[in-house]
Short mmCIF file of C-alpha atoms in Angstrom, two decimals:
data_model
loop_
_atom_site.label_atom_id
_atom_site.label_comp_id
_atom_site.label_asym_id
_atom_site.label_seq_id
_atom_site.Cartn_x
_atom_site.Cartn_y
_atom_site.Cartn_z
CA MET A 1 5.81 -64.93 7.72
CA LEU A 2 5.60 -63.09 4.48
CA ILE A 3 4.12 -66.05 2.73
CA ARG A 4 1.50 -66.58 5.36
CA ASP A 5 0.43 -62.94 5.05
CA ALA A 6 0.06 -63.35 1.36
CA ALA A 7 -1.73 -66.65 1.72
CA ASP A 8 -4.45 -64.90 3.72
CA LEU A 9 -5.59 -63.38 0.47
CA THR A 10 -8.13 -65.51 -1.25
CA GLU A 11 -8.54 -65.74 -4.96
CA ASN A 12 -11.60 -63.56 -4.53
CA ASP A 13 -9.49 -60.67 -3.34
CA VAL A 14 -8.32 -60.21 -6.86
CA THR A 15 -10.81 -62.01 -9.02
CA ASP A 16 -14.56 -62.28 -8.80
CA GLU A 17 -16.00 -65.74 -8.87
CA ALA A 18 -17.69 -65.43 -12.22
CA LEU A 19 -14.39 -64.61 -13.78
CA TYR A 20 -12.71 -67.43 -11.90
CA LEU A 21 -15.15 -69.90 -13.36
CA ARG A 22 -14.57 -68.52 -16.83
CA ARG A 23 -10.84 -68.60 -16.55
CA ARG A 24 -10.35 -71.46 -18.95
CA GLU A 25 -12.64 -70.10 -21.60
CA PHE A 26 -10.68 -69.22 -24.60
CA ILE A 27 -12.24 -68.67 -27.91
CA ALA A 28 -10.25 -69.43 -30.97
CA GLY A 29 -11.07 -67.55 -34.12
CA ALA A 30 -14.31 -65.62 -34.07
CA ALA A 31 -14.68 -62.84 -31.58
CA ALA A 32 -17.13 -63.34 -28.79
CA ILE A 33 -18.01 -60.26 -26.87
CA GLY A 34 -19.81 -60.44 -23.59
CA ALA A 35 -19.45 -58.62 -20.32
CA ALA A 36 -15.77 -59.35 -20.53
CA GLY A 37 -13.48 -57.96 -23.18
CA VAL A 38 -11.78 -59.95 -25.86
CA MET A 39 -8.22 -59.52 -26.92
CA ALA A 40 -7.73 -58.87 -30.58
CA PRO A 41 -6.15 -61.43 -32.93
CA SER A 42 -2.70 -61.66 -31.73
CA ALA A 43 0.90 -61.11 -32.39
CA PHE A 44 1.49 -64.52 -30.81
CA ALA A 45 2.23 -67.41 -33.11
CA ALA A 46 -0.32 -69.94 -34.26
CA ASP A 47 -0.22 -72.07 -31.15
CA ALA A 48 -1.39 -69.22 -28.96
CA PRO A 49 -5.07 -68.44 -28.56
CA ALA A 50 -6.21 -65.96 -31.14
CA THR A 51 -8.46 -64.19 -28.69
CA VAL A 52 -8.33 -64.05 -24.95
CA LYS A 53 -11.15 -63.22 -22.63
CA PHE A 54 -10.54 -60.93 -19.74
CA ALA A 55 -12.62 -59.52 -16.95
CA PRO A 56 -13.66 -55.88 -17.15
CA ASN A 57 -11.81 -53.38 -15.06
CA LYS A 58 -12.73 -53.26 -11.40
CA MET A 59 -10.26 -50.66 -10.24
CA LYS A 60 -11.56 -47.52 -11.85
CA ILE A 61 -9.59 -44.36 -11.64
CA ASP A 62 -11.05 -41.05 -12.62
CA GLU A 63 -8.37 -40.10 -15.10
CA ALA A 64 -8.29 -40.16 -18.86
CA LEU A 65 -6.55 -43.09 -20.52
CA THR A 66 -3.38 -42.37 -22.45
CA PRO A 67 -4.16 -43.26 -26.08
CA PHE A 68 -2.91 -46.59 -27.40
CA GLU A 69 -0.89 -44.86 -30.10
CA VAL A 70 1.04 -43.03 -27.39
CA VAL A 71 1.43 -45.99 -25.04
CA SER A 72 2.87 -48.03 -27.89
CA THR A 73 5.22 -45.41 -29.36
CA TYR A 74 6.76 -43.66 -26.37
CA ASN A 75 8.75 -46.28 -24.51
CA ASN A 76 11.85 -46.85 -22.47
CA PHE A 77 13.07 -50.30 -23.48
CA TYR A 78 16.83 -49.98 -23.89
CA GLU A 79 17.04 -53.49 -25.36
CA PHE A 80 15.80 -51.84 -28.56
CA GLY A 81 17.61 -48.50 -28.29
CA THR A 82 17.75 -45.61 -25.85
CA GLY A 83 15.45 -43.21 -27.72
CA LYS A 84 11.77 -43.14 -26.82
CA GLY A 85 10.79 -44.07 -30.37
CA ASP A 86 13.45 -46.77 -30.79
CA PRO A 87 11.49 -49.65 -29.23
CA ALA A 88 8.50 -49.16 -31.54
CA ALA A 89 10.86 -48.92 -34.50
CA ASN A 90 13.13 -51.85 -33.63
CA ALA A 91 11.18 -54.37 -31.56
CA GLY A 92 9.89 -56.23 -34.62
CA SER A 93 12.91 -58.53 -34.38
CA LEU A 94 11.73 -59.97 -31.06
CA LYS A 95 10.37 -63.53 -31.37
CA ILE A 96 7.61 -63.85 -28.82
CA ALA A 97 6.60 -67.44 -29.59
CA PRO A 98 7.66 -69.91 -28.51
CA TRP A 99 8.45 -68.26 -25.21
CA THR A 100 8.99 -69.83 -21.83
CA VAL A 101 9.25 -68.30 -18.39
CA ALA A 102 11.37 -70.31 -15.97
CA VAL A 103 10.40 -70.02 -12.31
CA ASP A 104 13.06 -71.38 -9.98
CA GLY A 105 15.00 -70.78 -6.80
CA LEU A 106 13.63 -71.26 -3.30
CA CYS A 107 10.36 -73.01 -4.08
CA GLN A 108 8.85 -76.50 -3.83
CA LYS A 109 7.89 -76.85 -7.46
CA PRO A 110 10.21 -75.00 -9.80
CA ARG A 111 8.99 -75.21 -13.39
CA SER A 112 8.83 -73.56 -16.77
CA PHE A 113 5.68 -72.04 -18.16
CA ASP A 114 4.95 -71.71 -21.83
CA ILE A 115 3.49 -68.31 -22.62
CA SER A 116 0.44 -69.77 -24.37
CA ASP A 117 -0.11 -71.89 -21.29
CA ILE A 118 0.18 -68.86 -19.03
CA VAL A 119 -2.52 -66.90 -20.82
CA ARG A 120 -4.84 -69.93 -20.64
CA ARG A 121 -4.05 -70.89 -17.07
CA TYR A 122 -4.61 -67.64 -15.22
CA PRO A 123 -7.70 -65.46 -14.98
CA LEU A 124 -6.96 -62.38 -17.02
CA GLU A 125 -8.44 -59.09 -16.01
CA GLU A 126 -8.16 -55.48 -17.01
CA ARG A 127 -6.46 -53.09 -14.61
CA ILE A 128 -6.29 -49.40 -15.31
CA TYR A 129 -3.17 -48.15 -13.58
CA ARG A 130 -1.22 -44.93 -13.46
CA MET A 131 2.32 -45.43 -14.75
CA ARG A 132 4.86 -42.98 -13.35
CA CYS A 133 8.25 -42.96 -15.04
CA VAL A 134 11.28 -42.02 -12.94
CA GLU A 135 11.87 -39.34 -15.61
CA ALA A 136 8.86 -37.41 -14.25
CA TRP A 137 6.30 -38.22 -16.91
CA SER A 138 3.28 -40.44 -16.53
CA MET A 139 0.51 -42.27 -18.37
CA VAL A 140 -2.71 -44.09 -17.55
CA ILE A 141 -2.75 -47.55 -19.10
CA PRO A 142 -5.42 -50.26 -19.27
CA TRP A 143 -3.32 -53.35 -18.72
CA ILE A 144 -4.52 -56.90 -19.10
CA GLY A 145 -2.93 -59.48 -16.89
CA PHE A 146 -3.14 -61.48 -13.72
CA PRO A 147 -1.67 -61.11 -10.25
CA LEU A 148 1.92 -62.28 -9.97
CA SER A 149 0.87 -63.95 -6.72
CA ALA A 150 -1.16 -66.51 -8.68
CA LEU A 151 1.91 -67.71 -10.51
CA LEU A 152 4.13 -67.64 -7.43
CA ARG A 153 1.66 -69.65 -5.38
CA GLU A 154 1.76 -72.36 -7.97
CA VAL A 155 5.49 -72.99 -7.45
CA GLU A 156 5.05 -72.92 -3.65
CA PRO A 157 7.75 -70.59 -2.32
CA LEU A 158 9.79 -71.92 0.60
CA GLY A 159 9.73 -70.13 3.94
CA SER A 160 13.28 -69.00 3.29
CA ALA A 161 12.30 -67.10 0.14
CA LYS A 162 12.23 -63.37 0.85
CA TYR A 163 12.71 -61.79 -2.57
CA VAL A 164 11.80 -62.36 -6.18
CA ALA A 165 14.32 -61.67 -8.96
CA PHE A 166 13.33 -61.16 -12.59
CA GLN A 167 15.30 -61.29 -15.82
CA THR A 168 14.62 -60.09 -19.33
CA LEU A 169 15.62 -62.10 -22.37
CA HIS A 170 19.27 -61.63 -23.29
CA ASP A 171 19.72 -62.10 -27.02
CA PRO A 172 21.51 -59.34 -28.94
CA LYS A 173 20.33 -60.89 -32.21
CA GLN A 174 16.73 -60.20 -31.31
CA MET A 175 17.41 -57.20 -29.13
CA PRO A 176 19.76 -54.91 -31.05
CA GLY A 177 20.12 -52.49 -28.13
CA GLN A 178 21.99 -55.22 -26.24
CA ARG A 179 24.86 -54.97 -28.70
CA ARG A 180 26.03 -51.93 -26.75
CA ASN A 181 26.81 -52.12 -23.06
CA VAL A 182 24.57 -49.27 -21.95
CA ILE A 183 23.33 -51.59 -19.21
CA ASP A 184 24.94 -54.74 -17.82
CA TRP A 185 22.64 -57.15 -19.69
CA PRO A 186 20.37 -58.92 -19.08
CA TYR A 187 18.05 -56.37 -17.51
CA ARG A 188 17.34 -57.41 -13.95
CA GLU A 189 14.67 -56.38 -11.49
CA GLY A 190 13.47 -57.52 -8.13
CA LEU A 191 10.75 -57.24 -5.51
CA ARG A 192 10.44 -58.17 -1.88
CA LEU A 193 8.23 -61.25 -1.68
CA ASP A 194 5.43 -59.40 0.09
CA GLU A 195 5.48 -56.76 -2.65
CA ALA A 196 5.35 -59.52 -5.24
CA MET A 197 2.35 -61.09 -3.50
CA ASN A 198 0.46 -57.79 -3.23
CA PRO A 199 -2.76 -58.00 -5.23
CA LEU A 200 -1.83 -54.86 -7.18
CA THR A 201 1.29 -56.48 -8.61
CA LEU A 202 0.46 -57.67 -12.07
CA LEU A 203 2.02 -59.86 -14.71
CA SER A 204 0.70 -58.24 -17.85
CA VAL A 205 0.24 -59.92 -21.21
CA GLY A 206 -1.82 -57.22 -22.88
CA LEU A 207 -3.10 -53.68 -22.95
CA TYR A 208 -6.05 -51.95 -24.55
CA GLY A 209 -7.75 -55.28 -25.11
CA ARG A 210 -4.96 -56.72 -27.19
CA LEU A 211 -1.81 -58.67 -26.56
CA LEU A 212 1.18 -56.57 -25.55
CA PRO A 213 2.95 -54.84 -28.40
CA ARG A 214 6.59 -55.95 -28.44
CA GLN A 215 7.80 -52.48 -27.51
CA ASN A 216 5.70 -52.66 -24.33
CA GLY A 217 7.43 -55.82 -23.16
CA ALA A 218 5.73 -58.70 -24.98
CA PRO A 219 4.91 -61.40 -24.32
CA ILE A 220 4.90 -60.90 -20.55
CA ARG A 221 5.97 -58.08 -18.29
CA LEU A 222 5.71 -56.89 -14.73
CA VAL A 223 3.50 -53.96 -13.69
CA VAL A 224 3.95 -52.53 -10.19
CA PRO A 225 1.85 -49.36 -10.22
CA TRP A 226 3.18 -47.78 -7.02
CA LYS A 227 6.78 -47.98 -8.20
CA TYR A 228 8.64 -46.08 -10.90
CA GLY A 229 8.30 -47.56 -14.36
CA PHE A 230 11.81 -49.00 -14.49
CA LYS A 231 10.69 -51.63 -11.95
CA GLY A 232 8.24 -52.96 -14.55
CA ILE A 233 10.64 -55.38 -16.21
CA LYS A 234 9.71 -56.38 -19.75
CA SER A 235 9.89 -59.56 -21.84
CA ILE A 236 10.53 -61.74 -18.78
CA VAL A 237 12.23 -65.12 -19.20
CA LYS A 238 13.18 -65.92 -15.63
CA ILE A 239 11.71 -65.47 -12.18
CA THR A 240 13.79 -66.62 -9.21
CA LEU A 241 12.80 -66.85 -5.55
CA THR A 242 15.72 -65.96 -3.34
CA ASP A 243 16.66 -65.14 0.23
CA ARG A 244 18.81 -62.15 -0.72
CA GLN A 245 17.89 -58.78 -2.10
CA PRO A 246 18.65 -59.14 -5.80
CA ARG A 247 20.83 -56.66 -7.63
CA THR A 248 18.79 -54.66 -10.09
CA SER A 249 19.95 -53.07 -13.33
CA TRP A 250 19.45 -49.38 -12.63
CA GLN A 251 20.67 -49.72 -9.09
CA MET A 252 23.84 -51.37 -10.39
CA LEU A 253 24.28 -48.56 -12.90
CA ALA A 254 23.72 -45.61 -10.56
CA PRO A 255 23.03 -46.58 -6.94
CA ASP A 256 22.78 -42.95 -5.83
CA GLU A 257 19.99 -42.32 -8.34
CA TYR A 258 17.91 -45.50 -8.39
CA GLY A 259 17.07 -47.59 -5.37
CA PHE A 260 16.02 -51.23 -5.12
CA TYR A 261 12.55 -50.22 -3.99
CA GLY A 262 11.90 -47.43 -6.47
CA ASN A 263 8.63 -46.45 -4.81
CA VAL A 264 7.08 -43.32 -6.28
CA ASN A 265 7.86 -40.62 -3.75
CA PRO A 266 7.35 -36.89 -4.42
CA ASP A 267 9.47 -36.05 -1.35
CA VAL A 268 12.64 -37.74 -2.57
CA ASP A 269 14.15 -36.08 -5.61
CA HIS A 270 16.14 -37.81 -8.23
CA PRO A 271 19.58 -36.17 -7.84
CA ARG A 272 19.10 -34.51 -11.23
CA TRP A 273 15.45 -33.53 -11.15
CA SER A 274 12.55 -33.02 -8.80
CA GLN A 275 10.04 -35.84 -8.37
CA ALA A 276 7.44 -33.52 -6.81
CA ARG A 277 5.58 -33.02 -10.07
CA GLU A 278 5.09 -34.97 -13.24
CA ARG A 279 3.91 -34.39 -16.77
CA ARG A 280 0.98 -36.57 -17.68
CA ILE A 281 1.58 -37.32 -21.34
CA GLY A 282 -0.92 -35.30 -23.34
CA GLU A 283 -1.34 -32.60 -20.69
CA LEU A 284 0.26 -29.18 -20.77
CA LEU A 285 0.48 -28.42 -17.06
CA ARG A 286 2.44 -30.53 -14.64
CA ARG A 287 0.48 -32.29 -11.94
CA LYS A 288 1.54 -33.16 -8.43
CA THR A 289 3.05 -36.58 -7.99
CA LEU A 290 1.23 -38.69 -5.39
CA PRO A 291 3.02 -40.76 -2.75
CA PHE A 292 3.12 -44.38 -3.94
CA ASN A 293 1.64 -43.02 -7.17
CA GLY A 294 -1.75 -42.81 -5.47
CA TYR A 295 -1.75 -46.43 -4.25
CA GLY A 296 -0.67 -45.65 -0.68
CA GLU A 297 -3.84 -47.05 0.80
CA GLN A 298 -3.02 -50.48 -0.58
CA VAL A 299 0.74 -50.54 -0.10
CA ALA A 300 2.00 -47.94 2.40
CA SER A 301 1.78 -50.52 5.20
CA LEU A 302 4.46 -52.59 3.46
CA TYR A 303 7.00 -49.89 4.24
CA ARG A 304 6.42 -49.07 7.89
CA GLY A 305 9.62 -48.11 9.56
CA MET A 306 11.27 -46.88 6.38
CA ASN A 307 12.23 -43.21 6.30
CA PRO A 308 9.92 -41.51 3.79
CA LYS A 309 12.56 -38.86 3.05
CA LYS A 310 15.22 -41.29 1.96
CA LEU A 311 15.93 -42.90 -1.38
CA TYR A 312 15.34 -46.63 -1.33
CA MET B 1 26.21 -14.42 -61.88
CA THR B 2 27.47 -11.18 -60.49
CA ARG B 3 29.44 -11.18 -57.32
CA GLN B 4 26.64 -9.37 -55.57
CA THR B 5 24.05 -11.97 -56.56
CA LYS B 6 26.36 -14.74 -55.46
CA ASP B 7 26.87 -13.10 -52.07
CA ARG B 8 23.14 -12.67 -51.67
CA LEU B 9 22.55 -16.29 -52.57
CA ILE B 10 25.10 -17.53 -50.04
CA SER B 11 23.66 -15.23 -47.43
CA ALA B 12 20.15 -16.51 -48.06
CA LEU B 13 21.39 -20.08 -47.87
CA VAL B 14 23.09 -19.47 -44.52
CA TRP B 15 19.96 -17.83 -43.20
CA LEU B 16 17.85 -20.76 -44.35
CA LEU B 17 20.20 -23.25 -42.67
CA CYS B 18 19.94 -21.26 -39.45
CA VAL B 19 16.14 -21.30 -39.33
CA MET B 20 15.93 -24.87 -40.58
CA PRO B 21 15.56 -26.40 -37.09
CA LEU B 22 12.51 -24.22 -36.47
CA LEU B 23 11.02 -25.23 -39.81
CA LEU B 24 11.75 -28.81 -38.83
CA PHE B 25 9.64 -28.43 -35.68
CA VAL B 26 6.74 -27.13 -37.77
CA TRP B 27 7.10 -30.05 -40.17
CA GLN B 28 7.28 -32.53 -37.28
CA GLY B 29 4.27 -30.86 -35.72
CA PHE B 30 2.21 -31.76 -38.76
CA THR B 31 3.62 -35.26 -39.18
CA GLY B 32 3.61 -36.37 -35.54
CA GLY B 33 7.38 -36.22 -35.26
CA LEU B 34 7.35 -34.27 -32.01
CA THR B 35 6.77 -37.54 -30.07
CA ALA B 36 4.14 -38.14 -27.42
CA ASN B 37 5.94 -35.69 -25.16
CA PRO B 38 6.45 -32.66 -27.41
CA ILE B 39 7.40 -30.30 -24.58
CA GLU B 40 10.34 -32.42 -23.53
CA TYR B 41 11.26 -33.18 -27.14
CA ILE B 42 11.33 -29.52 -28.21
CA LEU B 43 13.13 -28.53 -25.00
CA ARG B 44 15.88 -31.06 -25.66
CA GLU B 45 16.13 -30.35 -29.36
CA LEU B 46 16.44 -26.59 -28.78
CA GLY B 47 19.30 -27.26 -26.39
CA LEU B 48 20.93 -29.60 -28.88
CA TRP B 49 20.62 -27.04 -31.67
CA GLY B 50 22.19 -24.44 -29.38
CA LEU B 51 25.14 -26.77 -28.86
CA ARG B 52 25.32 -27.63 -32.56
CA PHE B 53 25.35 -23.97 -33.55
CA LEU B 54 28.03 -23.26 -30.97
CA CYS B 55 30.11 -26.00 -32.60
CA ILE B 56 29.43 -24.61 -36.09
CA THR B 57 30.43 -21.14 -34.92
CA LEU B 58 33.67 -22.53 -33.56
CA ALA B 59 34.27 -24.49 -36.77
CA ILE B 60 33.97 -21.50 -39.08
CA SER B 61 37.44 -20.03 -38.69
CA PRO B 62 39.25 -23.41 -38.98
CA LEU B 63 37.15 -24.22 -42.04
CA ALA B 64 37.80 -20.83 -43.60
CA LYS B 65 41.52 -21.49 -43.28
CA LEU B 66 41.49 -25.13 -44.32
CA LEU B 67 39.23 -24.55 -47.30
CA LYS B 68 40.87 -21.22 -48.10
CA MET B 69 37.45 -19.61 -48.09
CA PRO B 70 37.82 -16.44 -46.04
CA VAL B 71 34.32 -15.46 -47.15
CA LEU B 72 32.97 -17.88 -44.54
CA MET B 73 34.19 -15.55 -41.79
CA ARG B 74 31.51 -13.11 -42.83
CA TYR B 75 28.85 -15.44 -41.45
CA ARG B 76 30.43 -16.31 -38.15
CA ARG B 77 28.65 -13.62 -36.19
CA ARG B 78 25.30 -14.55 -37.66
CA VAL B 79 25.72 -18.23 -36.85
CA GLY B 80 26.94 -17.32 -33.37
CA LEU B 81 23.86 -15.21 -32.80
CA TRP B 82 21.66 -18.11 -33.88
CA ALA B 83 23.48 -20.28 -31.34
CA PHE B 84 22.50 -17.70 -28.74
CA ALA B 85 18.93 -17.67 -30.09
CA TYR B 86 18.56 -21.44 -29.75
CA VAL B 87 20.05 -21.45 -26.26
CA ALA B 88 17.71 -18.61 -25.29
CA LEU B 89 14.69 -20.46 -26.73
CA HIS B 90 15.83 -23.56 -24.84
CA LEU B 91 15.85 -21.55 -21.61
CA ILE B 92 12.49 -19.90 -22.35
CA MET B 93 11.02 -23.33 -23.08
CA TYR B 94 12.31 -24.59 -19.73
CA VAL B 95 11.11 -21.63 -17.69
CA ALA B 96 7.80 -20.89 -19.40
CA VAL B 97 6.53 -24.21 -20.72
CA ASP B 98 8.34 -26.99 -18.88
CA GLN B 99 8.28 -25.37 -15.42
CA GLN B 100 5.39 -22.95 -16.09
CA PHE B 101 7.20 -20.17 -14.25
CA GLY B 102 7.35 -22.31 -11.11
CA TRP B 103 10.09 -20.11 -9.70
CA SER B 104 10.56 -22.13 -6.53
CA PHE B 105 11.19 -25.24 -8.61
CA ILE B 106 13.45 -23.34 -10.99
CA ILE B 107 15.54 -21.87 -8.17
CA GLU B 108 15.74 -25.27 -6.52
CA ASP B 109 16.92 -26.72 -9.84
CA ILE B 110 19.61 -24.07 -10.23
CA VAL B 111 20.86 -24.49 -6.68
CA LYS B 112 20.61 -28.25 -6.31
CA ARG B 113 21.27 -29.70 -9.74
CA PRO B 114 24.74 -29.14 -11.15
CA TYR B 115 23.72 -29.64 -14.78
CA ILE B 116 21.17 -26.84 -14.50
CA THR B 117 23.62 -24.63 -12.57
CA ILE B 118 26.13 -25.09 -15.36
CA GLY B 119 23.59 -24.61 -18.13
CA MET B 120 22.27 -21.43 -16.56
CA ALA B 121 25.79 -20.07 -16.04
CA ALA B 122 26.62 -20.81 -19.67
CA PHE B 123 23.59 -18.81 -20.77
CA VAL B 124 24.55 -15.88 -18.54
CA LEU B 125 28.02 -15.89 -20.09
CA LEU B 126 26.54 -15.94 -23.60
CA VAL B 127 24.52 -12.75 -23.06
CA PRO B 128 27.42 -10.25 -23.13
CA LEU B 129 28.78 -11.99 -26.22
CA ALA B 130 25.48 -11.54 -28.03
CA ILE B 131 25.20 -7.90 -26.96
CA THR B 132 28.74 -6.95 -27.92
CA SER B 133 28.39 -8.55 -31.33
CA ALA B 134 26.51 -5.44 -32.48
CA ASN B 135 28.75 -3.31 -34.68
CA ARG B 136 28.03 -0.12 -32.81
CA ILE B 137 29.10 -1.59 -29.51
CA ARG B 138 31.96 -3.50 -30.95
CA ARG B 139 33.41 -0.32 -32.44
CA LYS B 140 33.35 1.34 -29.05
CA MET B 141 35.35 -1.47 -27.49
CA ARG B 142 39.08 -1.99 -27.72
CA VAL B 143 39.91 -4.79 -30.10
CA ARG B 144 41.84 -6.68 -27.48
CA SER B 145 39.15 -6.55 -24.79
CA TRP B 146 36.50 -7.52 -27.34
CA ARG B 147 38.57 -10.53 -28.36
CA ARG B 148 39.25 -11.51 -24.81
CA LEU B 149 35.55 -11.30 -23.97
CA HIS B 150 34.62 -13.43 -26.95
CA GLN B 151 37.12 -16.09 -25.99
CA LEU B 152 34.49 -17.00 -23.39
CA ILE B 153 32.89 -18.98 -26.20
CA TYR B 154 35.41 -21.77 -25.57
CA LEU B 155 34.38 -22.06 -21.94
CA ILE B 156 30.71 -21.83 -22.88
CA ALA B 157 31.01 -24.67 -25.38
CA VAL B 158 32.66 -26.90 -22.77
CA MET B 159 29.94 -25.99 -20.26
CA GLY B 160 27.32 -26.86 -22.85
CA VAL B 161 28.79 -30.32 -23.30
CA VAL B 162 29.05 -30.90 -19.53
CA HIS B 163 25.44 -29.71 -19.11
CA TYR B 164 24.36 -32.33 -21.67
CA LEU B 165 26.58 -35.09 -20.29
CA LEU B 166 25.25 -34.70 -16.74
CA LEU B 167 21.66 -34.84 -17.93
CA VAL B 168 21.84 -38.12 -19.80
CA LYS B 169 20.69 -41.21 -17.91
CA ALA B 170 22.86 -44.01 -19.23
CA ASP B 171 23.62 -43.64 -22.92
CA ILE B 172 26.41 -41.06 -22.94
CA ARG B 173 27.42 -41.67 -26.55
CA SER B 174 25.83 -38.53 -27.95
CA PRO B 175 27.27 -36.07 -25.38
CA LEU B 176 30.66 -37.70 -25.84
CA ILE B 177 30.48 -37.07 -29.58
CA TYR B 178 29.82 -33.39 -28.95
CA GLY B 179 32.62 -33.40 -26.39
CA GLY B 180 34.94 -34.81 -29.04
CA ILE B 181 33.94 -32.16 -31.57
CA VAL B 182 34.50 -29.35 -29.08
CA ALA B 183 37.84 -30.89 -28.05
CA VAL B 184 39.01 -30.97 -31.67
CA LEU B 185 37.90 -27.38 -32.29
CA LEU B 186 39.66 -26.14 -29.15
CA GLY B 187 42.68 -28.37 -29.70
CA TRP B 188 43.13 -26.98 -33.19
CA ARG B 189 43.28 -23.46 -31.75
CA LEU B 190 45.84 -24.49 -29.15
CA VAL B 191 48.00 -26.01 -31.86
CA MET B 192 47.69 -22.86 -33.96
CA ARG B 193 48.59 -20.65 -31.05
CA PHE B 194 51.61 -22.78 -30.27
CA ARG B 195 52.73 -22.51 -33.87
CA VAL B 196 52.26 -18.76 -34.03
CA ALA B 197 54.05 -18.25 -30.75
CA ARG B 198 57.12 -20.18 -31.89
CA PRO B 199 57.51 -19.90 -35.60
CA ARG B 200 60.33 -22.12 -36.76
CA PRO B 201 60.30 -21.87 -40.51
CA GLY B 202 61.13 -25.04 -42.29
CA SER B 203 61.17 -27.24 -39.22
CA GLY B 204 57.63 -26.88 -37.90
CA ALA B 205 55.29 -29.79 -37.45
CA PRO B 206 53.17 -30.49 -40.49
CA SER B 207 50.09 -28.38 -40.41
CA LEU B 208 47.06 -28.23 -42.56
CA ASP B 209 47.20 -24.63 -43.57
CA ARG B 210 50.92 -24.72 -44.17
CA PRO B 211 51.84 -28.13 -45.57
CA ALA B 212 55.14 -29.56 -44.40
CA ARG B 213 57.86 -29.48 -46.94
CA SER B 214 58.76 -32.79 -48.34
CA LEU B 215 62.22 -33.94 -47.44
#
């Protein structure tokens, strides 16, 4: 059922044809700037493309972008420390090439993807999304990535697959924050399959026209704009299709505070603070938090029958 | 150096240490150290400095005894008042800047969120301590009732730690460290009280201010 729904979406729902035809264009070395953007020379190793073309943003929102310097220095990425500045200070030890993402579980064609292959294989596009942290602050970030659905379709999920589970790299040598058991490592996240197939759900490999800084979850991370930021798992090494709702890190740590769904909902408070308002980083006054972070039109239908006043 | 100059120098030094956190904010303001979310950063830091100064206040009398420097006691009130100042700034920051006088949100916070209930109660308890620290008022009070009132500081310090502990998301290391410091400072007083209540010359447990006799 879920898969059929998702299959109704054509490639054109997420990617215009011109971009689709360009998807294998990658320019090594010299920058080539056209209608599309070009990612800056990269933090990837030599075998990765030096520049990556991506389609310009099609989902405009009328809000100011959060500056790159802020997006890349104010992070929650406990693998590199629990302070907001820790990831930017400590993430240099992360080796992002070679990097493989294993996709397995309930699918016809389980396989591993090399990161340099991923950025060549899928049509990259810019998506400017609001990012609402469960801690009641928010940013607006120009991500570069491709719909998760494109990758999932390639492994052909079985009819029995209902959920998608994600895992971050677990390597305390590279990720010094993992030397302390703040979280039961590795970091785990999950989505219902129909959420994963939603065109808004992005696998991101870059932001602000360049490859992801390590502290933002390089080389590949999840972006689910209608959910709290903790759902956006970083530095992914494993994606598993499953028939059971996966256990997720924050839910395991404090089930009364963080649900599996984690949808942005101003009507359901975190037990320790209100979610009704948020501080947009860089702004003085708090603004109202929008249901589904303002993406209700695209995703509210996924949650019919769920009580909007309850924590999920 | 005359005694008077020395006293003045120490006094100036203590004063400088007390305002140092505020100078630090100014410095960080110029160097980008206030993070991308300065409101939250300053709010948290003010609270932390309040807790730190509470701990320093509580450490002064043990230190004066251990180091045999009774002169330290002269600065206890001042440090205690700075603890109050930082806690008050923390509260003002929360009400005025963080919540922008959104009274309905503030009341909801106080009623619904235990860490804010506890934090607010701790502040309320601190107010009479700050007021009665003035010499004029202190002189009007009986010594015993003044002392009893100021013993509230122990409760306030514990509430401060609990307030911090309940706020933290996952990494409780830092609040536990403060909890440990407060436990030691309170434990030391309990031990002292026990020793004073039952003086057994020559057979008492070894203590720091009265070394055990060697056998």
